[in-house]
mmCIF file of C-alpha atoms and ligand atoms in Angstrom:
data_model
loop_
_atom_site.group_PDB
_atom_site.id
_atom_site.type_symbol
_atom_site.label_atom_id
_atom_site.label_comp_id
_atom_site.label_asym_id
_atom_site.label_seq_id
_atom_site.Cartn_x
_atom_site.Cartn_y
_atom_site.Cartn_z
ATOM 1 C CA MET A 1 281.810 -5.641 63.236
ATOM 2 C CA LYS A 2 281.875 -5.242 67.361
ATOM 3 C CA ILE A 3 278.848 -7.495 68.338
ATOM 4 C CA PHE A 4 277.091 -6.374 72.244
ATOM 5 C CA LEU A 5 274.377 -8.744 73.333
ATOM 6 C CA ASP A 6 271.572 -6.066 74.790
ATOM 7 C CA THR A 7 270.275 -7.796 77.986
ATOM 8 C CA ALA A 8 271.190 -7.708 81.189
ATOM 9 C CA ASN A 9 269.868 -11.179 81.869
ATOM 10 C CA ILE A 10 272.944 -13.128 83.654
ATOM 11 C CA ALA A 11 272.358 -16.864 81.964
ATOM 12 C CA SER A 12 272.469 -15.001 78.471
ATOM 13 C CA ILE A 13 275.581 -13.114 78.854
ATOM 14 C CA LYS A 14 277.124 -16.343 80.323
ATOM 15 C CA THR A 15 275.759 -18.376 77.198
ATOM 16 C CA PHE A 16 277.481 -16.680 74.527
ATOM 17 C CA THR A 17 280.587 -14.925 76.982
ATOM 18 C CA ASP A 18 281.487 -18.976 77.321
ATOM 19 C CA MET A 19 281.352 -18.640 73.299
ATOM 20 C CA GLY A 20 283.674 -16.010 73.042
ATOM 21 C CA ILE A 21 281.758 -13.884 70.403
ATOM 22 C CA LEU A 22 280.695 -11.107 72.899
ATOM 23 C CA ASP A 23 282.205 -7.870 72.887
ATOM 24 C CA GLY A 24 279.891 -5.945 74.760
ATOM 25 C CA ILE A 25 276.847 -5.478 76.614
ATOM 26 C CA THR A 26 274.069 -2.809 76.238
ATOM 27 C CA THR A 27 271.396 -1.938 78.799
ATOM 28 C CA ASN A 28 268.322 0.222 79.003
ATOM 29 C CA PRO A 29 266.110 0.543 82.169
ATOM 30 C CA THR A 30 263.016 -1.457 80.512
ATOM 31 C CA LEU A 31 266.003 -4.377 80.224
ATOM 32 C CA ILE A 32 267.667 -3.507 83.690
ATOM 33 C CA ALA A 33 263.887 -3.290 85.366
ATOM 34 C CA LYS A 34 263.141 -7.042 83.495
ATOM 35 C CA GLU A 35 265.108 -8.916 85.538
ATOM 36 C CA ASN A 36 263.913 -7.676 88.985
ATOM 37 C CA LYS A 37 266.821 -7.777 90.590
ATOM 38 C CA GLU A 38 268.778 -5.297 93.007
ATOM 39 C CA PHE A 39 270.482 -2.809 90.050
ATOM 40 C CA GLY A 40 273.791 -2.699 92.001
ATOM 41 C CA GLU A 41 274.467 -6.358 92.338
ATOM 42 C CA LEU A 42 272.988 -6.950 88.893
ATOM 43 C CA VAL A 43 275.163 -4.827 87.313
ATOM 44 C CA SER A 44 278.541 -6.123 89.428
ATOM 45 C CA GLU A 45 277.378 -9.231 88.274
ATOM 46 C CA ILE A 46 277.440 -8.026 84.593
ATOM 47 C CA LEU A 47 280.816 -6.341 84.863
ATOM 48 C CA ARG A 48 282.608 -9.209 86.409
ATOM 49 C CA MET A 49 281.988 -10.950 83.296
ATOM 50 C CA VAL A 50 282.355 -9.331 80.492
ATOM 51 C CA PRO A 51 285.835 -7.442 80.210
ATOM 52 C CA GLY A 52 284.378 -5.547 77.153
ATOM 53 C CA PRO A 53 282.245 -2.082 77.445
ATOM 54 C CA VAL A 54 279.028 -2.622 79.076
ATOM 55 C CA ASN A 55 276.900 0.377 78.375
ATOM 56 C CA LEU A 56 274.662 1.773 81.475
ATOM 57 C CA GLU A 57 271.895 4.064 80.981
ATOM 58 C CA VAL A 58 271.360 7.418 83.061
ATOM 59 C CA VAL A 59 267.396 7.835 84.438
ATOM 60 C CA SER A 60 267.246 11.671 84.965
ATOM 61 C CA GLN A 61 266.411 13.967 82.217
ATOM 62 C CA ASP A 62 268.340 17.261 83.733
ATOM 63 C CA SER A 63 271.894 17.601 82.204
ATOM 64 C CA GLU A 64 273.330 18.073 85.958
ATOM 65 C CA GLU A 65 271.663 14.944 87.548
ATOM 66 C CA MET A 66 272.370 13.315 84.539
ATOM 67 C CA ILE A 67 276.212 14.383 84.995
ATOM 68 C CA ARG A 68 275.772 12.896 88.930
ATOM 69 C CA GLU A 69 274.308 9.698 87.798
ATOM 70 C CA GLY A 70 277.140 9.195 84.727
ATOM 71 C CA HIS A 71 279.774 9.566 88.120
ATOM 72 C CA ASP A 72 278.261 7.086 89.717
ATOM 73 C CA LEU A 73 277.877 4.642 87.061
ATOM 74 C CA ALA A 74 280.853 5.113 85.541
ATOM 75 C CA ALA A 75 282.335 4.424 89.621
ATOM 76 C CA LEU A 76 280.817 0.335 89.074
ATOM 77 C CA GLY A 77 283.649 -0.371 86.540
ATOM 78 C CA PRO A 78 286.501 0.556 84.202
ATOM 79 C CA ASN A 79 284.625 -0.332 81.199
ATOM 80 C CA VAL A 80 281.109 1.350 82.115
ATOM 81 C CA VAL A 81 279.790 3.270 79.219
ATOM 82 C CA VAL A 82 277.883 5.935 80.398
ATOM 83 C CA LYS A 83 274.310 5.993 77.765
ATOM 84 C CA ALA A 84 272.371 9.399 77.725
ATOM 85 C CA PRO A 85 269.224 10.021 75.488
ATOM 86 C CA MET A 86 269.399 12.291 72.571
ATOM 87 C CA THR A 87 268.394 15.325 74.426
ATOM 88 C CA ALA A 88 269.362 19.154 74.396
ATOM 89 C CA ASP A 89 270.205 18.035 78.209
ATOM 90 C CA GLY A 90 271.911 14.799 77.016
ATOM 91 C CA LEU A 91 273.863 16.015 74.776
ATOM 92 C CA LYS A 92 275.102 18.883 77.654
ATOM 93 C CA ALA A 93 275.961 15.653 80.012
ATOM 94 C CA VAL A 94 277.383 13.861 77.502
ATOM 95 C CA ARG A 95 279.683 17.051 76.383
ATOM 96 C CA ARG A 96 280.520 17.000 80.515
ATOM 97 C CA LEU A 97 281.488 13.419 80.805
ATOM 98 C CA HIS A 98 283.924 13.160 77.254
ATOM 99 C CA LYS A 99 285.861 15.988 78.973
ATOM 100 C CA GLU A 100 286.222 14.120 82.308
ATOM 101 C CA GLY A 101 287.273 10.891 80.046
ATOM 102 C CA ILE A 102 284.175 9.159 80.728
ATOM 103 C CA LYS A 103 283.097 6.854 77.945
ATOM 104 C CA THR A 104 279.446 7.985 76.546
ATOM 105 C CA ASN A 105 276.632 6.733 74.176
ATOM 106 C CA VAL A 106 273.809 8.919 72.686
ATOM 107 C CA THR A 107 270.800 6.516 72.880
ATOM 108 C CA LEU A 108 267.098 7.032 71.127
ATOM 109 C CA ILE A 109 268.780 8.055 68.113
ATOM 110 C CA PHE A 110 266.426 7.950 65.065
ATOM 111 C CA SER A 111 268.145 10.848 62.164
ATOM 112 C CA ALA A 112 271.027 11.398 60.827
ATOM 113 C CA ASN A 113 271.083 15.061 62.119
ATOM 114 C CA GLN A 114 270.766 13.313 65.576
ATOM 115 C CA ALA A 115 273.981 11.541 64.837
ATOM 116 C CA LEU A 116 275.586 14.522 63.799
ATOM 117 C CA LEU A 117 275.070 16.364 67.142
ATOM 118 C CA ALA A 118 276.139 13.498 69.258
ATOM 119 C CA ALA A 119 279.333 12.812 67.319
ATOM 120 C CA LYS A 120 280.215 16.885 67.895
ATOM 121 C CA ALA A 121 279.061 16.317 71.721
ATOM 122 C CA GLY A 122 281.915 14.093 71.927
ATOM 123 C CA ALA A 123 279.776 10.385 72.281
ATOM 124 C CA ASP A 124 282.248 7.480 72.045
ATOM 125 C CA TYR A 125 279.171 5.838 70.585
ATOM 126 C CA ALA A 126 276.066 6.432 68.372
ATOM 127 C CA SER A 127 272.750 4.622 68.594
ATOM 128 C CA PRO A 128 270.340 4.452 66.111
ATOM 129 C CA PHE A 129 267.047 2.529 66.584
ATOM 130 C CA ILE A 130 266.765 0.606 63.185
ATOM 131 C CA GLY A 131 264.062 -2.010 64.612
ATOM 132 C CA ARG A 132 261.532 0.936 66.425
ATOM 133 C CA LEU A 133 262.186 3.225 62.669
ATOM 134 C CA ASP A 134 260.816 -0.253 60.666
ATOM 135 C CA ASP A 135 258.339 -0.583 63.055
ATOM 136 C CA ALA A 136 257.292 3.321 62.248
ATOM 137 C CA GLY A 137 256.851 2.661 58.307
ATOM 138 C CA HIS A 138 260.574 4.118 57.891
ATOM 139 C CA GLU A 139 263.182 1.915 55.965
ATOM 140 C CA GLY A 140 265.670 2.131 59.700
ATOM 141 C CA MET A 141 269.218 1.106 58.233
ATOM 142 C CA LYS A 142 268.511 3.988 55.443
ATOM 143 C CA ILE A 143 269.958 6.183 58.619
ATOM 144 C CA ILE A 144 272.668 3.621 59.062
ATOM 145 C CA GLU A 145 273.685 4.039 55.426
ATOM 146 C CA GLU A 146 273.990 8.295 55.886
ATOM 147 C CA ILE A 147 275.977 8.155 59.346
ATOM 148 C CA LEU A 148 278.799 6.353 58.519
ATOM 149 C CA PRO A 149 279.644 8.427 55.049
ATOM 150 C CA ILE A 150 278.773 11.440 57.547
ATOM 151 C CA TYR A 151 281.140 10.136 60.232
ATOM 152 C CA ARG A 152 283.986 9.351 57.846
ATOM 153 C CA ASN A 153 283.813 12.731 55.606
ATOM 154 C CA TYR A 154 284.424 14.555 59.679
ATOM 155 C CA ASP A 155 286.611 12.291 60.478
ATOM 156 C CA PHE A 156 284.582 12.023 63.682
ATOM 157 C CA PRO A 157 285.809 9.046 66.034
ATOM 158 C CA THR A 158 282.439 8.374 67.694
ATOM 159 C CA GLN A 159 281.450 4.486 66.669
ATOM 160 C CA VAL A 160 277.948 3.969 65.114
ATOM 161 C CA LEU A 161 276.144 1.085 67.350
ATOM 162 C CA VAL A 162 273.507 -0.319 64.912
ATOM 163 C CA ALA A 163 270.441 -0.587 67.957
ATOM 164 C CA SER A 164 266.889 -2.098 68.220
ATOM 165 C CA ILE A 165 267.665 -4.761 65.988
ATOM 166 C CA ARG A 166 265.267 -7.240 65.448
ATOM 167 C CA HIS A 167 266.283 -10.074 63.340
ATOM 168 C CA PRO A 168 269.417 -11.263 61.893
ATOM 169 C CA VAL A 169 268.987 -9.451 58.324
ATOM 170 C CA HIS A 170 269.372 -6.820 60.390
ATOM 171 C CA VAL A 171 272.744 -8.127 61.571
ATOM 172 C CA VAL A 172 274.014 -8.662 57.710
ATOM 173 C CA GLU A 173 272.494 -5.365 56.618
ATOM 174 C CA ALA A 174 274.631 -3.553 59.715
ATOM 175 C CA ALA A 175 277.659 -5.169 58.869
ATOM 176 C CA LYS A 176 277.779 -4.959 55.101
ATOM 177 C CA LEU A 177 277.461 -0.738 55.627
ATOM 178 C CA GLY A 178 280.501 -0.549 57.934
ATOM 179 C CA ALA A 179 278.730 -0.098 61.389
ATOM 180 C CA HIS A 180 281.299 -0.560 63.983
ATOM 181 C CA VAL A 181 278.890 -2.101 66.637
ATOM 182 C CA ALA A 182 275.697 -4.303 66.307
ATOM 183 C CA THR A 183 273.677 -5.009 69.473
ATOM 184 C CA MET A 184 271.028 -7.141 69.436
ATOM 185 C CA PRO A 185 268.982 -9.461 71.950
ATOM 186 C CA PRO A 186 269.850 -12.978 72.881
ATOM 187 C CA ASP A 187 267.178 -14.448 70.350
ATOM 188 C CA VAL A 188 268.373 -12.492 67.443
ATOM 189 C CA LEU A 189 272.362 -13.621 68.274
ATOM 190 C CA ASP A 190 271.005 -17.325 68.619
ATOM 191 C CA LYS A 191 269.391 -17.344 65.200
ATOM 192 C CA MET A 192 272.659 -16.068 63.755
ATOM 193 C CA LEU A 193 274.272 -19.327 65.164
ATOM 194 C CA LYS A 194 271.971 -21.536 63.892
ATOM 195 C CA HIS A 195 271.321 -22.832 60.364
ATOM 196 C CA PRO A 196 268.996 -26.430 59.111
ATOM 197 C CA LEU A 197 271.408 -27.397 57.018
ATOM 198 C CA THR A 198 274.230 -27.551 59.881
ATOM 199 C CA ASP A 199 271.535 -29.639 62.464
ATOM 200 C CA ILE A 200 270.931 -31.894 58.875
ATOM 201 C CA GLY A 201 274.307 -32.201 57.893
ATOM 202 C CA LEU A 202 275.602 -33.745 61.477
ATOM 203 C CA LYS A 203 272.459 -35.997 62.024
ATOM 204 C CA ARG A 204 273.427 -37.174 59.011
ATOM 205 C CA PHE A 205 277.274 -37.830 59.665
ATOM 206 C CA LEU A 206 276.298 -39.173 63.223
ATOM 207 C CA ASP A 207 273.960 -41.642 61.910
ATOM 208 C CA ASP A 208 276.324 -42.706 59.784
ATOM 209 C CA TRP A 209 279.077 -42.826 62.202
ATOM 210 C CA GLN A 210 277.024 -44.911 64.386
ATOM 211 C CA LYS A 211 275.598 -47.258 61.815
ATOM 212 C CA ALA A 212 279.324 -48.144 61.099
ATOM 213 C CA GLY A 213 279.735 -49.087 64.737
ATOM 214 C CA LEU A 214 282.783 -47.106 64.488
ATOM 215 C CA LYS A 215 284.407 -45.407 67.828
ATOM 216 C CA LEU A 216 287.062 -42.893 68.097
ATOM 217 C CA PRO A 217 290.408 -44.007 69.936
ATOM 218 C CA GLN A 218 290.617 -42.988 73.441
ATOM 219 C CA ARG A 219 294.045 -41.792 74.489
ATOM 220 C CA GLU A 220 295.090 -44.790 76.926
ATOM 221 C CA SER A 221 294.002 -47.243 74.854
ATOM 222 C CA LEU A 222 296.672 -45.806 72.092
ATOM 223 C CA SER A 223 299.656 -48.572 71.853
ATOM 224 C CA VAL A 224 302.143 -46.216 70.896
ATOM 225 C CA LYS A 225 303.156 -43.541 73.439
ATOM 226 C CA GLN A 226 302.232 -40.192 72.242
ATOM 227 C CA LYS A 227 304.685 -37.789 72.039
ATOM 228 C CA PRO A 228 304.051 -34.011 73.216
ATOM 229 C CA LEU A 229 302.264 -32.415 70.176
ATOM 230 C CA VAL A 230 305.575 -30.062 69.718
ATOM 231 C CA GLN A 231 308.114 -32.290 69.606
ATOM 232 C CA ARG A 232 305.746 -34.506 66.821
ATOM 233 C CA ALA A 233 305.336 -31.601 64.431
ATOM 234 C CA GLN A 234 309.232 -31.273 64.857
ATOM 235 C CA SER A 235 310.289 -34.526 64.188
HETATM 236 C C1 E4P B 301 270.059 -0.231 72.756
HETATM 237 O O1 E4P B 301 270.530 0.087 72.894
HETATM 238 C C2 E4P B 301 268.614 -0.150 73.318
HETATM 239 O O2 E4P B 301 268.680 -1.405 74.240
HETATM 240 C C3 E4P B 301 268.243 -1.314 72.316
HETATM 241 O O3 E4P B 301 268.577 -1.848 71.244
HETATM 242 C C4 E4P B 301 266.453 -0.962 72.070
HETATM 243 O O4 E4P B 301 265.810 -1.953 71.354
HETATM 244 P P1 E4P B 301 264.282 -2.395 71.100
HETATM 245 O O5 E4P B 301 263.560 -1.190 70.205
HETATM 246 O O6 E4P B 301 264.209 -3.912 71.065
HETATM 247 O O7 E4P B 301 263.873 -2.209 72.635
#
Protein backbone atom coordinates (compact mmCIF):
# COMPACT_ATOMS: atom_id res chain seq x y z
CA MET A 1 0.00 0.00 0.00
CA LYS A 2 1.30 3.44 -0.90
CA ILE A 3 1.52 6.00 1.88
CA PHE A 4 0.64 9.61 1.11
CA LEU A 5 0.96 12.45 3.61
CA ASP A 6 -2.15 14.62 3.94
CA THR A 7 -0.51 17.99 4.49
CA ALA A 8 1.00 21.05 2.83
CA ASN A 9 3.41 21.58 5.71
CA ILE A 10 6.99 21.68 4.43
CA ALA A 11 8.65 20.66 7.72
CA SER A 12 6.42 17.58 8.07
CA ILE A 13 6.97 16.59 4.45
CA LYS A 14 10.75 16.90 4.92
CA THR A 15 10.73 14.72 8.06
CA PHE A 16 9.10 11.83 6.25
CA THR A 17 10.76 12.17 2.83
CA ASP A 18 14.13 11.94 4.63
CA MET A 19 13.02 8.52 5.97
CA GLY A 20 12.08 7.37 2.46
CA ILE A 21 8.59 6.27 3.50
CA LEU A 22 6.45 8.74 1.55
CA ASP A 23 4.97 7.86 -1.83
CA GLY A 24 3.04 11.07 -2.38
CA ILE A 25 1.11 14.02 -0.98
CA THR A 26 -2.55 14.99 -0.77
CA THR A 27 -3.65 18.53 -0.06
CA ASN A 28 -7.01 20.25 0.04
CA PRO A 29 -8.01 23.94 0.25
CA THR A 30 -8.16 23.79 4.07
CA LEU A 31 -4.65 22.31 4.37
CA ILE A 32 -3.20 24.87 1.91
CA ALA A 33 -4.92 27.78 3.73
CA LYS A 34 -3.47 26.58 7.07
CA GLU A 35 0.10 27.19 5.86
CA ASN A 36 -0.42 30.94 5.36
CA LYS A 37 1.89 31.07 2.33
CA GLU A 38 1.52 32.13 -1.29
CA PHE A 39 0.07 29.13 -3.19
CA GLY A 40 2.61 29.07 -6.06
CA GLU A 41 5.66 29.25 -3.79
CA LEU A 42 4.32 26.64 -1.38
CA VAL A 43 3.38 24.18 -4.11
CA SER A 44 6.66 24.56 -6.04
CA GLU A 45 8.55 23.74 -2.86
CA ILE A 46 6.41 20.63 -2.28
CA LEU A 47 6.87 19.56 -5.90
CA ARG A 48 10.65 19.96 -5.59
CA MET A 49 10.70 17.74 -2.48
CA VAL A 50 8.31 14.97 -3.53
CA PRO A 51 8.91 12.95 -6.70
CA GLY A 52 5.64 11.01 -6.30
CA PRO A 53 2.08 12.22 -6.96
CA VAL A 54 1.15 15.60 -5.44
CA ASN A 55 -2.62 16.09 -5.27
CA LEU A 56 -3.83 19.69 -5.73
CA GLU A 57 -7.51 20.56 -5.61
CA VAL A 58 -9.56 22.80 -7.90
CA VAL A 59 -11.72 25.38 -6.13
CA SER A 60 -14.36 26.21 -8.77
CA GLN A 61 -17.73 24.52 -8.95
CA ASP A 62 -18.43 24.82 -12.64
CA SER A 63 -16.92 22.13 -14.88
CA GLU A 64 -15.41 24.53 -17.45
CA GLU A 65 -13.75 26.53 -14.67
CA MET A 66 -12.54 23.31 -13.01
CA ILE A 67 -11.00 22.21 -16.31
CA ARG A 68 -9.22 25.57 -16.67
CA GLU A 69 -7.92 25.32 -13.08
CA GLY A 70 -6.95 21.70 -13.74
CA HIS A 71 -4.82 22.78 -16.71
CA ASP A 72 -3.10 25.47 -14.60
CA LEU A 73 -2.42 23.04 -11.75
CA ALA A 74 -1.17 20.27 -14.04
CA ALA A 75 1.25 22.75 -15.66
CA LEU A 76 3.02 23.15 -12.28
CA GLY A 77 4.72 19.75 -12.52
CA PRO A 78 4.58 16.33 -14.18
CA ASN A 79 3.63 14.68 -10.87
CA VAL A 80 0.57 16.86 -10.17
CA VAL A 81 -2.74 15.01 -9.72
CA VAL A 82 -5.78 17.26 -10.10
CA LYS A 83 -8.39 16.75 -7.38
CA ALA A 84 -12.01 17.50 -8.22
CA PRO A 85 -15.04 17.09 -5.98
CA MET A 86 -17.58 14.28 -6.35
CA THR A 87 -20.22 16.41 -8.10
CA ALA A 88 -21.75 16.26 -11.58
CA ASP A 89 -19.46 19.11 -12.68
CA GLY A 90 -16.50 17.47 -10.95
CA LEU A 91 -17.06 14.27 -12.94
CA LYS A 92 -17.37 16.21 -16.21
CA ALA A 93 -14.07 17.91 -15.47
CA VAL A 94 -12.41 14.60 -14.57
CA ARG A 95 -13.68 13.04 -17.80
CA ARG A 96 -12.15 15.81 -19.90
CA LEU A 97 -8.86 16.02 -18.00
CA HIS A 98 -8.52 12.23 -18.17
CA LYS A 99 -8.98 12.33 -21.97
CA GLU A 100 -6.22 14.93 -22.14
CA GLY A 101 -3.88 12.64 -20.18
CA ILE A 102 -4.01 14.65 -16.94
CA LYS A 103 -4.07 12.56 -13.75
CA THR A 104 -7.14 13.07 -11.56
CA ASN A 105 -8.50 12.23 -8.11
CA VAL A 106 -12.19 12.44 -7.22
CA THR A 107 -12.45 13.66 -3.65
CA LEU A 108 -15.21 13.81 -1.01
CA ILE A 109 -16.51 10.31 -1.75
CA PHE A 110 -18.88 8.94 0.89
CA SER A 111 -20.48 5.91 -0.80
CA ALA A 112 -19.59 2.95 -3.01
CA ASN A 113 -21.93 4.29 -5.70
CA GLN A 114 -20.01 7.57 -5.84
CA ALA A 115 -16.77 5.59 -6.13
CA LEU A 116 -18.25 3.57 -9.01
CA LEU A 117 -19.13 6.78 -10.87
CA ALA A 118 -15.68 8.27 -10.25
CA ALA A 119 -14.11 5.17 -11.82
CA LYS A 120 -16.46 5.32 -14.80
CA ALA A 121 -15.55 8.97 -15.38
CA GLY A 122 -11.89 7.88 -15.66
CA ALA A 123 -10.44 9.03 -12.34
CA ASP A 124 -6.97 7.73 -11.53
CA TYR A 125 -7.77 7.87 -7.81
CA ALA A 126 -11.02 7.82 -5.81
CA SER A 127 -10.87 9.25 -2.29
CA PRO A 128 -13.44 7.87 0.18
CA PHE A 129 -13.39 9.91 3.43
CA ILE A 130 -13.64 7.26 6.13
CA GLY A 131 -12.96 9.43 9.22
CA ARG A 132 -15.76 11.84 8.35
CA LEU A 133 -18.11 8.86 7.87
CA ASP A 134 -17.09 7.55 11.32
CA ASP A 135 -17.78 11.04 12.73
CA ALA A 136 -21.29 10.90 11.25
CA GLY A 137 -22.00 7.58 13.00
CA HIS A 138 -21.25 5.23 10.09
CA GLU A 139 -18.54 2.63 9.82
CA GLY A 140 -16.29 4.39 7.30
CA MET A 141 -14.13 1.37 6.49
CA LYS A 142 -17.23 -0.51 5.26
CA ILE A 143 -17.22 1.47 2.02
CA ILE A 144 -13.58 0.52 1.34
CA GLU A 145 -14.69 -3.09 1.76
CA GLU A 146 -17.39 -2.46 -0.87
CA ILE A 147 -15.41 -0.38 -3.36
CA LEU A 148 -12.37 -2.67 -3.73
CA PRO A 149 -14.28 -5.74 -5.05
CA ILE A 150 -16.43 -3.52 -7.27
CA TYR A 151 -13.30 -2.12 -8.94
CA ARG A 152 -11.83 -5.63 -9.20
CA ASN A 153 -15.05 -7.08 -10.72
CA TYR A 154 -14.88 -4.67 -13.64
CA ASP A 155 -11.10 -4.18 -13.92
CA PHE A 156 -11.27 -0.46 -13.20
CA PRO A 157 -7.74 0.92 -13.07
CA THR A 158 -8.84 3.57 -10.55
CA GLN A 159 -6.91 3.36 -7.28
CA VAL A 160 -8.70 3.52 -3.95
CA LEU A 161 -7.08 6.29 -1.92
CA VAL A 162 -8.33 5.93 1.65
CA ALA A 163 -8.69 9.48 2.99
CA SER A 164 -9.70 11.23 6.21
CA ILE A 165 -7.67 8.72 8.21
CA ARG A 166 -7.71 9.55 11.93
CA HIS A 167 -5.55 6.90 13.64
CA PRO A 168 -3.11 4.03 12.96
CA VAL A 169 -5.83 1.36 13.17
CA HIS A 170 -7.46 2.92 10.10
CA VAL A 171 -4.15 2.38 8.26
CA VAL A 172 -3.89 -1.28 9.27
CA GLU A 173 -7.50 -1.89 8.24
CA ALA A 174 -6.97 -0.19 4.87
CA ALA A 175 -3.84 -2.29 4.25
CA LYS A 176 -5.58 -5.54 5.26
CA LEU A 177 -8.35 -4.81 2.78
CA GLY A 178 -5.79 -4.18 0.03
CA ALA A 179 -6.44 -0.47 -0.56
CA HIS A 180 -4.01 1.00 -3.08
CA VAL A 181 -3.17 4.15 -1.09
CA ALA A 182 -3.76 5.55 2.38
CA THR A 183 -3.31 9.25 3.00
CA MET A 184 -2.82 10.40 6.56
CA PRO A 185 -1.95 13.47 8.60
CA PRO A 186 1.63 13.68 9.98
CA ASP A 187 0.56 12.81 13.53
CA VAL A 188 -0.87 9.46 12.40
CA LEU A 189 2.30 8.58 10.50
CA ASP A 190 4.31 9.59 13.54
CA LYS A 191 2.21 7.30 15.78
CA MET A 192 2.72 4.45 13.29
CA LEU A 193 6.47 4.51 13.70
CA LYS A 194 6.42 4.55 17.49
CA HIS A 195 5.89 1.78 20.03
CA PRO A 196 6.52 2.10 23.79
CA LEU A 197 8.32 -1.28 23.82
CA THR A 198 10.79 0.03 21.22
CA ASP A 199 11.60 3.00 23.47
CA ILE A 200 11.88 0.82 26.60
CA GLY A 201 14.04 -1.74 24.76
CA LEU A 202 16.34 0.92 23.36
CA LYS A 203 16.80 2.55 26.77
CA ARG A 204 17.68 -0.81 28.35
CA PHE A 205 20.25 -1.63 25.64
CA LEU A 206 21.93 1.75 25.96
CA ASP A 207 21.94 1.71 29.79
CA ASP A 208 23.60 -1.74 29.81
CA TRP A 209 26.15 -0.60 27.23
CA GLN A 210 26.99 2.49 29.25
CA LYS A 211 27.21 0.61 32.57
CA ALA A 212 29.72 -1.80 31.01
CA GLY A 213 31.81 1.19 29.87
CA LEU A 214 32.03 -0.16 26.33
CA LYS A 215 32.90 1.82 23.21
CA LEU A 216 32.46 0.99 19.51
CA PRO A 217 35.79 0.91 17.64
CA GLN A 218 36.51 3.87 15.39
CA ARG A 219 37.85 3.10 11.95
CA GLU A 220 41.09 5.11 12.41
CA SER A 221 41.90 3.28 15.64
CA LEU A 222 41.77 -0.23 14.13
CA SER A 223 45.27 -1.77 13.99
CA VAL A 224 44.69 -3.89 10.86
CA LYS A 225 44.20 -1.86 7.70
CA GLN A 226 40.72 -2.71 6.44
CA LYS A 227 40.31 -3.79 2.84
CA PRO A 228 37.30 -2.36 0.97
CA LEU A 229 34.11 -4.29 1.87
CA VAL A 230 33.77 -5.96 -1.56
CA GLN A 231 37.28 -7.45 -1.40
CA ARG A 232 36.72 -8.62 2.16
CA ALA A 233 33.56 -10.46 1.15
CA GLN A 234 35.37 -12.24 -1.73
CA SER A 235 38.45 -13.26 0.24
C1 LIG B 1 -7.80 13.86 1.42
O1 LIG B 1 -7.37 14.07 0.33
C2 LIG B 1 -8.27 14.90 2.33
O2 LIG B 1 -7.38 15.97 2.27
C3 LIG B 1 -8.29 14.46 3.78
O3 LIG B 1 -7.96 13.13 3.97
C4 LIG B 1 -9.39 15.01 4.60
O4 LIG B 1 -9.28 14.56 5.93
P1 LIG B 1 -10.08 15.17 7.15
O5 LIG B 1 -11.44 14.59 7.15
O6 LIG B 1 -9.28 14.76 8.35
O7 LIG B 1 -10.10 16.67 6.95
